[in-house]
Amino acid sequence: SFDVVSEINKMELDNAFNQADREIGTRFDFKNTGTKLTKSDLKITIEADTEERAKAALDVVKDKLVKRQVSLKHLEAKDPELSGKTYRIDCNFKEGISTENAKKIAKMLRDEGPKSVKTQIQGETLRVSSKSKDDLQDAIAKVKSGDWEFAVQFTNYR
């Protein structure tokens, strides 16, 4: 058996944030523009003097996330909004598979996957089990090939 999950590697997220913050601090096009990043748990806030600067800073953050292999499907960035004299972009990171998304994966495995595979929803994870390792590998391939609006990882192999 194995679990299908949607988790963020928090260390890689921290590393990506720190690299983006350092790059924004040293890049000549961000010098003296008041652009800054702040992070709290699973949220990054970008503040800048202009809307274009805020969007450029968001691009830097996305670039660093990709380099650190954190899927952009976890990122939920809002549009720049004016607050006082600065523009803010709130970026939230979402984790976990919702029950309805887990049902979509389970239905896809039931319809297209190997017949011996059984699925079970357990909170924010989906447990997939079978007696055959080959069937489990086929199930992993099917889930990976699916076009989901969330990132999937596989854990808890037994």
CSV table of N, CA and C in Angstrom, one decimal:
chain,number,residue,atom,x,y,z
A,1,SER,N,0.8,-1.2,0.0
A,1,SER,CA,0.0,0.0,0.0
A,1,SER,C,0.9,1.3,0.0
A,2,PHE,N,0.3,2.4,-0.3
A,2,PHE,CA,1.0,3.7,-0.3
A,2,PHE,C,-0.1,4.7,-0.1
A,3,ASP,N,0.4,5.9,0.3
A,3,ASP,CA,-0.5,7.1,0.5
A,3,ASP,C,-0.3,8.1,-0.6
A,4,VAL,N,-1.4,8.7,-1.1
A,4,VAL,CA,-1.3,9.8,-2.0
A,4,VAL,C,-1.5,11.1,-1.1
A,5,VAL,N,-0.6,12.0,-1.1
A,5,VAL,CA,-0.7,13.2,-0.3
A,5,VAL,C,-0.3,14.4,-1.1
A,6,SER,N,-0.6,15.6,-0.6
A,6,SER,CA,-0.2,16.8,-1.2
A,6,SER,C,0.4,17.7,-0.1
A,7,GLU,N,1.8,17.6,0.1
A,7,GLU,CA,2.5,18.2,1.1
A,7,GLU,C,3.6,19.1,0.6
A,8,ILE,N,3.9,20.1,1.3
A,8,ILE,CA,5.0,21.0,1.0
A,8,ILE,C,6.2,20.7,1.9
A,9,ASN,N,7.4,20.6,1.2
A,9,ASN,CA,8.6,20.4,2.0
A,9,ASN,C,8.9,21.8,2.6
A,10,LYS,N,8.7,22.0,3.9
A,10,LYS,CA,8.8,23.3,4.6
A,10,LYS,C,10.3,23.8,4.5
A,11,MET,N,11.2,22.9,4.6
A,11,MET,CA,12.6,23.3,4.5
A,11,MET,C,13.0,24.0,3.2
A,12,GLU,N,12.5,23.3,2.1
A,12,GLU,CA,12.7,23.8,0.8
A,12,GLU,C,11.9,25.2,0.6
A,13,LEU,N,10.8,25.3,1.2
A,13,LEU,CA,10.0,26.5,1.1
A,13,LEU,C,10.8,27.7,1.8
A,14,ASP,N,11.3,27.4,3.0
A,14,ASP,CA,12.2,28.4,3.7
A,14,ASP,C,13.4,28.7,2.8
A,15,ASN,N,14.0,27.7,2.2
A,15,ASN,CA,15.2,28.0,1.4
A,15,ASN,C,14.9,28.9,0.2
A,16,ALA,N,13.7,28.6,-0.4
A,16,ALA,CA,13.3,29.4,-1.6
A,16,ALA,C,13.0,30.8,-1.2
A,17,PHE,N,12.3,31.0,0.0
A,17,PHE,CA,12.0,32.3,0.5
A,17,PHE,C,13.3,33.1,0.7
A,18,ASN,N,14.2,32.4,1.4
A,18,ASN,CA,15.5,33.1,1.8
A,18,ASN,C,16.3,33.5,0.5
A,19,GLN,N,16.3,32.6,-0.5
A,19,GLN,CA,17.0,33.0,-1.7
A,19,GLN,C,16.3,34.1,-2.4
A,20,ALA,N,15.0,34.1,-2.5
A,20,ALA,CA,14.3,35.2,-3.1
A,20,ALA,C,14.5,36.5,-2.4
A,21,ASP,N,14.5,36.5,-1.1
A,21,ASP,CA,14.7,37.7,-0.3
A,21,ASP,C,16.1,38.2,-0.5
A,22,ARG,N,17.1,37.3,-0.6
A,22,ARG,CA,18.4,37.8,-0.8
A,22,ARG,C,18.6,38.4,-2.2
A,23,GLU,N,18.0,37.7,-3.2
A,23,GLU,CA,18.1,38.2,-4.6
A,23,GLU,C,17.4,39.6,-4.7
A,24,ILE,N,16.2,39.8,-4.1
A,24,ILE,CA,15.6,41.1,-4.2
A,24,ILE,C,16.4,42.1,-3.5
A,25,GLY,N,17.1,41.8,-2.4
A,25,GLY,CA,17.9,42.7,-1.7
A,25,GLY,C,19.2,43.1,-2.5
A,26,THR,N,19.6,42.3,-3.4
A,26,THR,CA,20.9,42.6,-4.1
A,26,THR,C,20.7,43.0,-5.6
A,27,ARG,N,19.6,42.7,-6.2
A,27,ARG,CA,19.4,43.0,-7.6
A,27,ARG,C,19.3,44.5,-7.8
A,28,PHE,N,19.9,45.0,-8.9
A,28,PHE,CA,20.0,46.4,-9.1
A,28,PHE,C,18.6,47.0,-9.4
A,29,ASP,N,17.7,46.2,-10.1
A,29,ASP,CA,16.4,46.8,-10.4
A,29,ASP,C,15.5,46.8,-9.2
A,30,PHE,N,15.9,46.2,-8.1
A,30,PHE,CA,15.1,46.3,-6.9
A,30,PHE,C,15.7,47.3,-5.9
A,31,LYS,N,16.9,47.8,-6.1
A,31,LYS,CA,17.6,48.7,-5.2
A,31,LYS,C,16.7,49.9,-4.9
A,32,ASN,N,16.6,50.3,-3.6
A,32,ASN,CA,15.9,51.5,-3.2
A,32,ASN,C,14.5,51.6,-3.7
A,33,THR,N,13.8,50.5,-3.9
A,33,THR,CA,12.4,50.6,-4.4
A,33,THR,C,11.4,50.2,-3.3
A,34,GLY,N,11.9,49.9,-2.1
A,34,GLY,CA,11.0,49.6,-1.0
A,34,GLY,C,10.3,48.2,-1.2
A,35,THR,N,10.9,47.3,-2.0
A,35,THR,CA,10.3,46.0,-2.2
A,35,THR,C,10.8,45.1,-1.1
A,36,LYS,N,9.9,44.4,-0.4
A,36,LYS,CA,10.3,43.5,0.7
A,36,LYS,C,9.4,42.3,0.8
A,37,LEU,N,9.9,41.2,1.3
A,37,LEU,CA,9.2,40.0,1.5
A,37,LEU,C,9.1,39.7,2.9
A,38,THR,N,7.9,39.2,3.4
A,38,THR,CA,7.8,38.7,4.7
A,38,THR,C,7.1,37.3,4.7
A,39,LYS,N,7.5,36.5,5.6
A,39,LYS,CA,7.0,35.1,5.6
A,39,LYS,C,6.5,34.7,7.0
A,40,SER,N,5.4,34.1,7.1
A,40,SER,CA,4.9,33.5,8.3
A,40,SER,C,4.2,32.2,8.0
A,41,ASP,N,4.8,31.1,8.5
A,41,ASP,CA,4.3,29.8,8.3
A,41,ASP,C,4.1,29.4,6.8
A,42,LEU,N,2.9,29.3,6.4
A,42,LEU,CA,2.6,29.0,5.0
A,42,LEU,C,2.1,30.2,4.2
A,43,LYS,N,2.6,31.4,4.5
A,43,LYS,CA,2.2,32.6,3.8
A,43,LYS,C,3.4,33.5,3.6
A,44,ILE,N,3.4,34.1,2.3
A,44,ILE,CA,4.5,35.0,2.0
A,44,ILE,C,3.7,36.3,1.6
A,45,THR,N,4.2,37.4,2.1
A,45,THR,CA,3.6,38.7,1.7
A,45,THR,C,4.7,39.5,1.0
A,46,ILE,N,4.3,40.0,-0.2
A,46,ILE,CA,5.2,40.8,-1.0
A,46,ILE,C,4.7,42.3,-1.0
A,47,GLU,N,5.6,43.2,-0.6
A,47,GLU,CA,5.2,44.6,-0.6
A,47,GLU,C,6.2,45.4,-1.5
A,48,ALA,N,5.6,46.3,-2.3
A,48,ALA,CA,6.4,47.1,-3.3
A,48,ALA,C,5.7,48.4,-3.5
A,49,ASP,N,6.5,49.4,-4.1
A,49,ASP,CA,6.0,50.7,-4.3
A,49,ASP,C,5.1,50.7,-5.5
A,50,THR,N,5.4,49.9,-6.5
A,50,THR,CA,4.5,49.9,-7.7
A,50,THR,C,4.0,48.5,-8.0
A,51,GLU,N,2.9,48.4,-8.8
A,51,GLU,CA,2.3,47.1,-9.1
A,51,GLU,C,3.3,46.2,-9.9
A,52,GLU,N,4.0,46.8,-10.8
A,52,GLU,CA,5.0,46.1,-11.6
A,52,GLU,C,6.1,45.5,-10.8
A,53,ARG,N,6.6,46.2,-9.8
A,53,ARG,CA,7.7,45.7,-8.9
A,53,ARG,C,7.2,44.5,-8.1
A,54,ALA,N,5.9,44.6,-7.6
A,54,ALA,CA,5.3,43.5,-6.8
A,54,ALA,C,5.2,42.3,-7.7
A,55,LYS,N,4.8,42.4,-8.9
A,55,LYS,CA,4.7,41.3,-9.8
A,55,LYS,C,6.1,40.7,-10.2
A,56,ALA,N,7.1,41.6,-10.3
A,56,ALA,CA,8.4,41.1,-10.6
A,56,ALA,C,9.0,40.3,-9.4
A,57,ALA,N,8.7,40.8,-8.2
A,57,ALA,CA,9.1,40.1,-7.0
A,57,ALA,C,8.4,38.8,-6.9
A,58,LEU,N,7.1,38.7,-7.3
A,58,LEU,CA,6.4,37.4,-7.3
A,58,LEU,C,7.1,36.4,-8.3
A,59,ASP,N,7.5,37.0,-9.4
A,59,ASP,CA,8.2,36.1,-10.4
A,59,ASP,C,9.5,35.6,-9.8
A,60,VAL,N,10.2,36.4,-9.0
A,60,VAL,CA,11.5,35.9,-8.4
A,60,VAL,C,11.1,34.8,-7.4
A,61,VAL,N,10.1,35.0,-6.6
A,61,VAL,CA,9.7,33.9,-5.7
A,61,VAL,C,9.3,32.6,-6.4
A,62,LYS,N,8.5,32.8,-7.5
A,62,LYS,CA,8.1,31.6,-8.2
A,62,LYS,C,9.4,30.9,-8.8
A,63,ASP,N,10.3,31.6,-9.3
A,63,ASP,CA,11.5,31.1,-9.9
A,63,ASP,C,12.3,30.3,-8.8
A,64,LYS,N,12.4,30.8,-7.6
A,64,LYS,CA,13.2,30.1,-6.6
A,64,LYS,C,12.4,28.9,-6.1
A,65,LEU,N,11.1,28.9,-6.1
A,65,LEU,CA,10.3,27.8,-5.7
A,65,LEU,C,10.5,26.6,-6.7
A,66,VAL,N,10.5,27.0,-8.0
A,66,VAL,CA,10.8,25.9,-9.0
A,66,VAL,C,12.2,25.3,-8.9
A,67,LYS,N,13.1,26.2,-8.6
A,67,LYS,CA,14.5,25.7,-8.5
A,67,LYS,C,14.7,24.8,-7.3
A,68,ARG,N,13.9,25.0,-6.2
A,68,ARG,CA,13.9,24.2,-5.0
A,68,ARG,C,13.0,23.0,-5.1
A,69,GLN,N,12.4,22.8,-6.3
A,69,GLN,CA,11.4,21.7,-6.5
A,69,GLN,C,10.2,21.7,-5.6
A,70,VAL,N,9.7,23.0,-5.3
A,70,VAL,CA,8.4,23.1,-4.6
A,70,VAL,C,7.4,23.4,-5.7
A,71,SER,N,6.4,22.6,-5.9
A,71,SER,CA,5.4,22.8,-7.0
A,71,SER,C,4.7,24.1,-6.9
A,72,LEU,N,4.5,24.7,-8.0
A,72,LEU,CA,3.7,26.0,-8.0
A,72,LEU,C,2.2,25.8,-7.8
A,73,LYS,N,1.8,24.5,-7.9
A,73,LYS,CA,0.4,24.2,-7.6
A,73,LYS,C,0.0,24.4,-6.2
A,74,HIS,N,1.0,24.4,-5.3
A,74,HIS,CA,0.8,24.8,-3.9
A,74,HIS,C,0.5,26.2,-3.7
A,75,LEU,N,1.1,27.1,-4.6
A,75,LEU,CA,1.0,28.5,-4.4
A,75,LEU,C,-0.3,29.1,-4.9
A,76,GLU,N,-0.9,29.9,-4.0
A,76,GLU,CA,-2.1,30.6,-4.3
A,76,GLU,C,-1.9,32.1,-4.2
A,77,ALA,N,-1.5,32.8,-5.2
A,77,ALA,CA,-1.1,34.2,-5.2
A,77,ALA,C,-2.3,35.0,-5.6
A,78,LYS,N,-2.6,36.1,-4.8
A,78,LYS,CA,-3.7,37.0,-5.1
A,78,LYS,C,-3.2,38.1,-6.0
A,79,ASP,N,-4.1,38.9,-6.6
A,79,ASP,CA,-3.7,40.0,-7.4
A,79,ASP,C,-3.1,41.1,-6.5
A,80,PRO,N,-2.2,41.9,-7.0
A,80,PRO,CA,-1.7,43.0,-6.2
A,80,PRO,C,-2.8,44.0,-5.9
A,81,GLU,N,-2.8,44.4,-4.6
A,81,GLU,CA,-3.8,45.3,-4.1
A,81,GLU,C,-3.1,46.5,-3.4
A,82,LEU,N,-3.7,47.7,-3.6
A,82,LEU,CA,-3.1,48.9,-3.0
A,82,LEU,C,-3.5,49.0,-1.6
A,83,SER,N,-2.5,49.1,-0.7
A,83,SER,CA,-2.8,49.3,0.7
A,83,SER,C,-1.9,50.5,1.2
A,84,GLY,N,-2.6,51.6,1.3
A,84,GLY,CA,-1.8,52.9,1.6
A,84,GLY,C,-1.1,53.3,0.4
A,85,LYS,N,0.3,53.4,0.5
A,85,LYS,CA,1.1,53.8,-0.6
A,85,LYS,C,1.8,52.6,-1.3
A,86,THR,N,1.6,51.4,-0.8
A,86,THR,CA,2.3,50.3,-1.3
A,86,THR,C,1.3,49.3,-1.9
A,87,TYR,N,1.8,48.5,-2.8
A,87,TYR,CA,1.1,47.3,-3.3
A,87,TYR,C,1.5,46.1,-2.6
A,88,ARG,N,0.5,45.3,-2.3
A,88,ARG,CA,0.7,44.0,-1.5
A,88,ARG,C,0.2,42.8,-2.3
A,89,ILE,N,1.0,41.7,-2.3
A,89,ILE,CA,0.5,40.5,-2.9
A,89,ILE,C,0.6,39.4,-1.7
A,90,ASP,N,-0.5,38.8,-1.4
A,90,ASP,CA,-0.5,37.8,-0.4
A,90,ASP,C,-0.5,36.4,-1.1
A,91,CYS,N,0.5,35.7,-0.8
A,91,CYS,CA,0.7,34.3,-1.3
A,91,CYS,C,0.5,33.3,-0.3
A,92,ASN,N,-0.5,32.5,-0.4
A,92,ASN,CA,-0.8,31.4,0.5
A,92,ASN,C,-0.4,30.1,-0.1
A,93,PHE,N,0.1,29.2,0.7
A,93,PHE,CA,0.5,27.8,0.3
A,93,PHE,C,-0.5,26.8,0.8
A,94,LYS,N,-1.1,26.0,0.0
A,94,LYS,CA,-2.1,25.1,0.4
A,94,LYS,C,-1.5,23.7,0.4
A,95,GLU,N,-1.9,22.9,1.5
A,95,GLU,CA,-1.5,21.6,1.6
A,95,GLU,C,-2.7,20.7,1.8
A,96,GLY,N,-2.5,19.4,1.6
A,96,GLY,CA,-3.5,18.4,1.8
A,96,GLY,C,-4.5,18.2,0.6
A,97,ILE,N,-5.1,17.1,0.6
A,97,ILE,CA,-6.0,16.8,-0.5
A,97,ILE,C,-7.4,16.8,0.1
A,98,SER,N,-8.2,17.6,-0.5
A,98,SER,CA,-9.6,17.8,0.1
A,98,SER,C,-10.4,16.4,-0.2
A,99,THR,N,-11.4,16.2,0.5
A,99,THR,CA,-12.2,15.0,0.4
A,99,THR,C,-12.7,14.8,-1.1
A,100,GLU,N,-13.1,16.0,-1.6
A,100,GLU,CA,-13.7,15.9,-3.0
A,100,GLU,C,-12.6,15.5,-4.0
A,101,ASN,N,-11.4,16.1,-3.8
A,101,ASN,CA,-10.3,15.7,-4.7
A,101,ASN,C,-9.8,14.3,-4.5
A,102,ALA,N,-9.9,13.8,-3.3
A,102,ALA,CA,-9.5,12.4,-3.0
A,102,ALA,C,-10.5,11.5,-3.7
A,103,LYS,N,-11.8,11.9,-3.7
A,103,LYS,CA,-12.8,11.1,-4.4
A,103,LYS,C,-12.6,11.1,-5.9
A,104,LYS,N,-12.1,12.2,-6.4
A,104,LYS,CA,-11.8,12.2,-7.9
A,104,LYS,C,-10.7,11.2,-8.2
A,105,ILE,N,-9.6,11.2,-7.4
A,105,ILE,CA,-8.5,10.2,-7.6
A,105,ILE,C,-9.0,8.8,-7.5
A,106,ALA,N,-9.8,8.6,-6.4
A,106,ALA,CA,-10.3,7.2,-6.2
A,106,ALA,C,-11.2,6.7,-7.3
A,107,LYS,N,-12.0,7.6,-7.8
A,107,LYS,CA,-12.9,7.3,-9.0
A,107,LYS,C,-12.1,7.0,-10.2
A,108,MET,N,-11.0,7.8,-10.5
A,108,MET,CA,-10.2,7.6,-11.6
A,108,MET,C,-9.5,6.2,-11.5
A,109,LEU,N,-9.0,5.9,-10.3
A,109,LEU,CA,-8.3,4.6,-10.1
A,109,LEU,C,-9.3,3.4,-10.3
A,110,ARG,N,-10.5,3.6,-9.8
A,110,ARG,CA,-11.6,2.6,-10.0
A,110,ARG,C,-11.9,2.3,-11.4
A,111,ASP,N,-12.0,3.4,-12.2
A,111,ASP,CA,-12.4,3.3,-13.6
A,111,ASP,C,-11.3,2.9,-14.5
A,112,GLU,N,-10.1,3.5,-14.3
A,112,GLU,CA,-9.0,3.2,-15.3
A,112,GLU,C,-7.9,2.3,-14.7
A,113,GLY,N,-7.8,2.2,-13.4
A,113,GLY,CA,-6.7,1.5,-12.8
A,113,GLY,C,-6.9,0.0,-12.8
A,114,PRO,N,-5.9,-0.7,-12.2
A,114,PRO,CA,-6.0,-2.1,-12.1
A,114,PRO,C,-7.1,-2.5,-11.2
A,115,LYS,N,-7.7,-3.7,-11.4
A,115,LYS,CA,-8.9,-4.1,-10.7
A,115,LYS,C,-8.7,-4.4,-9.2
A,116,SER,N,-7.4,-4.9,-8.9
A,116,SER,CA,-7.2,-5.3,-7.5
A,116,SER,C,-6.9,-4.1,-6.6
A,117,VAL,N,-6.8,-2.9,-7.1
A,117,VAL,CA,-6.5,-1.7,-6.3
A,117,VAL,C,-7.7,-1.3,-5.5
A,118,LYS,N,-7.5,-1.0,-4.2
A,118,LYS,CA,-8.6,-0.5,-3.3
A,118,LYS,C,-8.1,0.8,-2.8
A,119,THR,N,-9.0,1.8,-2.7
A,119,THR,CA,-8.7,3.1,-2.1
A,119,THR,C,-9.5,3.4,-0.9
A,120,GLN,N,-8.9,4.2,0.0
A,120,GLN,CA,-9.6,4.6,1.3
A,120,GLN,C,-9.1,6.0,1.6
A,121,ILE,N,-10.1,6.9,1.9
A,121,ILE,CA,-9.8,8.2,2.2
A,121,ILE,C,-9.6,8.3,3.7
A,122,GLN,N,-8.4,8.9,4.1
A,122,GLN,CA,-8.1,9.0,5.5
A,122,GLN,C,-7.7,10.5,5.8
A,123,GLY,N,-8.6,11.3,6.1
A,123,GLY,CA,-8.3,12.7,6.4
A,123,GLY,C,-7.9,13.4,5.1
A,124,GLU,N,-6.6,14.0,5.1
A,124,GLU,CA,-6.1,14.7,3.9
A,124,GLU,C,-5.2,13.8,3.1
A,125,THR,N,-5.3,12.5,3.3
A,125,THR,CA,-4.5,11.5,2.5
A,125,THR,C,-5.5,10.5,1.9
A,126,LEU,N,-5.0,9.8,0.8
A,126,LEU,CA,-5.7,8.7,0.2
A,126,LEU,C,-4.9,7.5,0.2
A,127,ARG,N,-5.3,6.5,0.9
A,127,ARG,CA,-4.6,5.2,1.0
A,127,ARG,C,-5.0,4.3,-0.2
A,128,VAL,N,-4.0,3.8,-0.9
A,128,VAL,CA,-4.2,2.9,-2.0
A,128,VAL,C,-3.5,1.6,-1.6
A,129,SER,N,-4.3,0.5,-1.7
A,129,SER,CA,-3.7,-0.8,-1.4
A,129,SER,C,-4.0,-1.8,-2.4
A,130,SER,N,-3.1,-2.8,-2.5
A,130,SER,CA,-3.3,-3.9,-3.4
A,130,SER,C,-2.4,-5.1,-3.0
A,131,LYS,N,-2.6,-6.3,-3.4
A,131,LYS,CA,-1.7,-7.4,-3.1
A,131,LYS,C,-0.6,-7.5,-4.1
A,132,SER,N,-0.7,-6.8,-5.2
A,132,SER,CA,0.3,-6.9,-6.3
A,132,SER,C,1.1,-5.6,-6.3
A,133,LYS,N,2.4,-5.7,-6.3
A,133,LYS,CA,3.3,-4.5,-6.4
A,133,LYS,C,3.2,-3.8,-7.8
A,134,ASP,N,3.0,-4.7,-8.8
A,134,ASP,CA,2.9,-4.2,-10.2
A,134,ASP,C,1.6,-3.3,-10.3
A,135,ASP,N,0.5,-3.7,-9.7
A,135,ASP,CA,-0.7,-3.0,-9.7
A,135,ASP,C,-0.5,-1.6,-9.0
A,136,LEU,N,0.2,-1.6,-7.9
A,136,LEU,CA,0.4,-0.4,-7.2
A,136,LEU,C,1.3,0.6,-8.0
A,137,GLN,N,2.3,0.0,-8.7
A,137,GLN,CA,3.1,0.9,-9.6
A,137,GLN,C,2.3,1.4,-10.7
A,138,ASP,N,1.4,0.6,-11.3
A,138,ASP,CA,0.5,1.1,-12.3
A,138,ASP,C,-0.4,2.2,-11.8
A,139,ALA,N,-0.9,2.1,-10.5
A,139,ALA,CA,-1.7,3.1,-9.9
A,139,ALA,C,-1.0,4.4,-9.7
A,140,ILE,N,0.3,4.3,-9.3
A,140,ILE,CA,1.1,5.5,-9.1
A,140,ILE,C,1.3,6.2,-10.5
A,141,ALA,N,1.5,5.4,-11.5
A,141,ALA,CA,1.7,6.0,-12.9
A,141,ALA,C,0.4,6.7,-13.3
A,142,LYS,N,-0.7,6.1,-13.0
A,142,LYS,CA,-2.0,6.7,-13.4
A,142,LYS,C,-2.2,8.0,-12.7
A,143,VAL,N,-2.0,8.0,-11.4
A,143,VAL,CA,-2.2,9.2,-10.6
A,143,VAL,C,-1.2,10.3,-11.0
A,144,LYS,N,0.0,10.0,-11.3
A,144,LYS,CA,1.0,11.0,-11.8
A,144,LYS,C,0.6,11.6,-13.1
A,145,SER,N,0.1,10.7,-14.0
A,145,SER,CA,-0.3,11.2,-15.3
A,145,SER,C,-1.6,12.1,-15.3
A,146,GLY,N,-2.3,12.0,-14.2
A,146,GLY,CA,-3.6,12.8,-14.2
A,146,GLY,C,-3.3,14.3,-14.1
A,147,ASP,N,-4.2,15.1,-14.6
A,147,ASP,CA,-4.0,16.5,-14.6
A,147,ASP,C,-4.8,17.1,-13.4
A,148,TRP,N,-4.1,17.2,-12.2
A,148,TRP,CA,-4.8,17.6,-11.0
A,148,TRP,C,-4.5,19.1,-10.8
A,149,GLU,N,-5.4,19.8,-10.1
A,149,GLU,CA,-5.1,21.2,-9.7
A,149,GLU,C,-4.3,21.3,-8.4
A,150,PHE,N,-3.8,20.2,-7.9
A,150,PHE,CA,-3.0,20.2,-6.7
A,150,PHE,C,-1.8,19.3,-7.0
A,151,ALA,N,-0.7,19.5,-6.2
A,151,ALA,CA,0.5,18.6,-6.4
A,151,ALA,C,0.3,17.3,-5.6
A,152,VAL,N,0.7,16.2,-6.2
A,152,VAL,CA,0.6,14.9,-5.5
A,152,VAL,C,2.0,14.3,-5.2
A,153,GLN,N,2.1,13.7,-4.1
A,153,GLN,CA,3.3,13.0,-3.7
A,153,GLN,C,2.9,11.6,-3.2
A,154,PHE,N,3.8,10.7,-3.1
A,154,PHE,CA,3.5,9.4,-2.6
A,154,PHE,C,4.4,9.0,-1.4
A,155,THR,N,3.7,8.6,-0.3
A,155,THR,CA,4.5,8.3,0.9
A,155,THR,C,4.0,7.0,1.4
A,156,ASN,N,4.7,6.5,2.5
A,156,ASN,CA,4.2,5.4,3.3
A,156,ASN,C,4.1,4.1,2.5
A,157,TYR,N,5.2,3.8,1.7
A,157,TYR,CA,5.1,2.6,0.9
A,157,TYR,C,5.3,1.4,1.9
A,158,ARG,N,4.4,0.4,1.7
A,158,ARG,CA,4.6,-0.8,2.6
A,158,ARG,C,4.5,-2.1,1.7
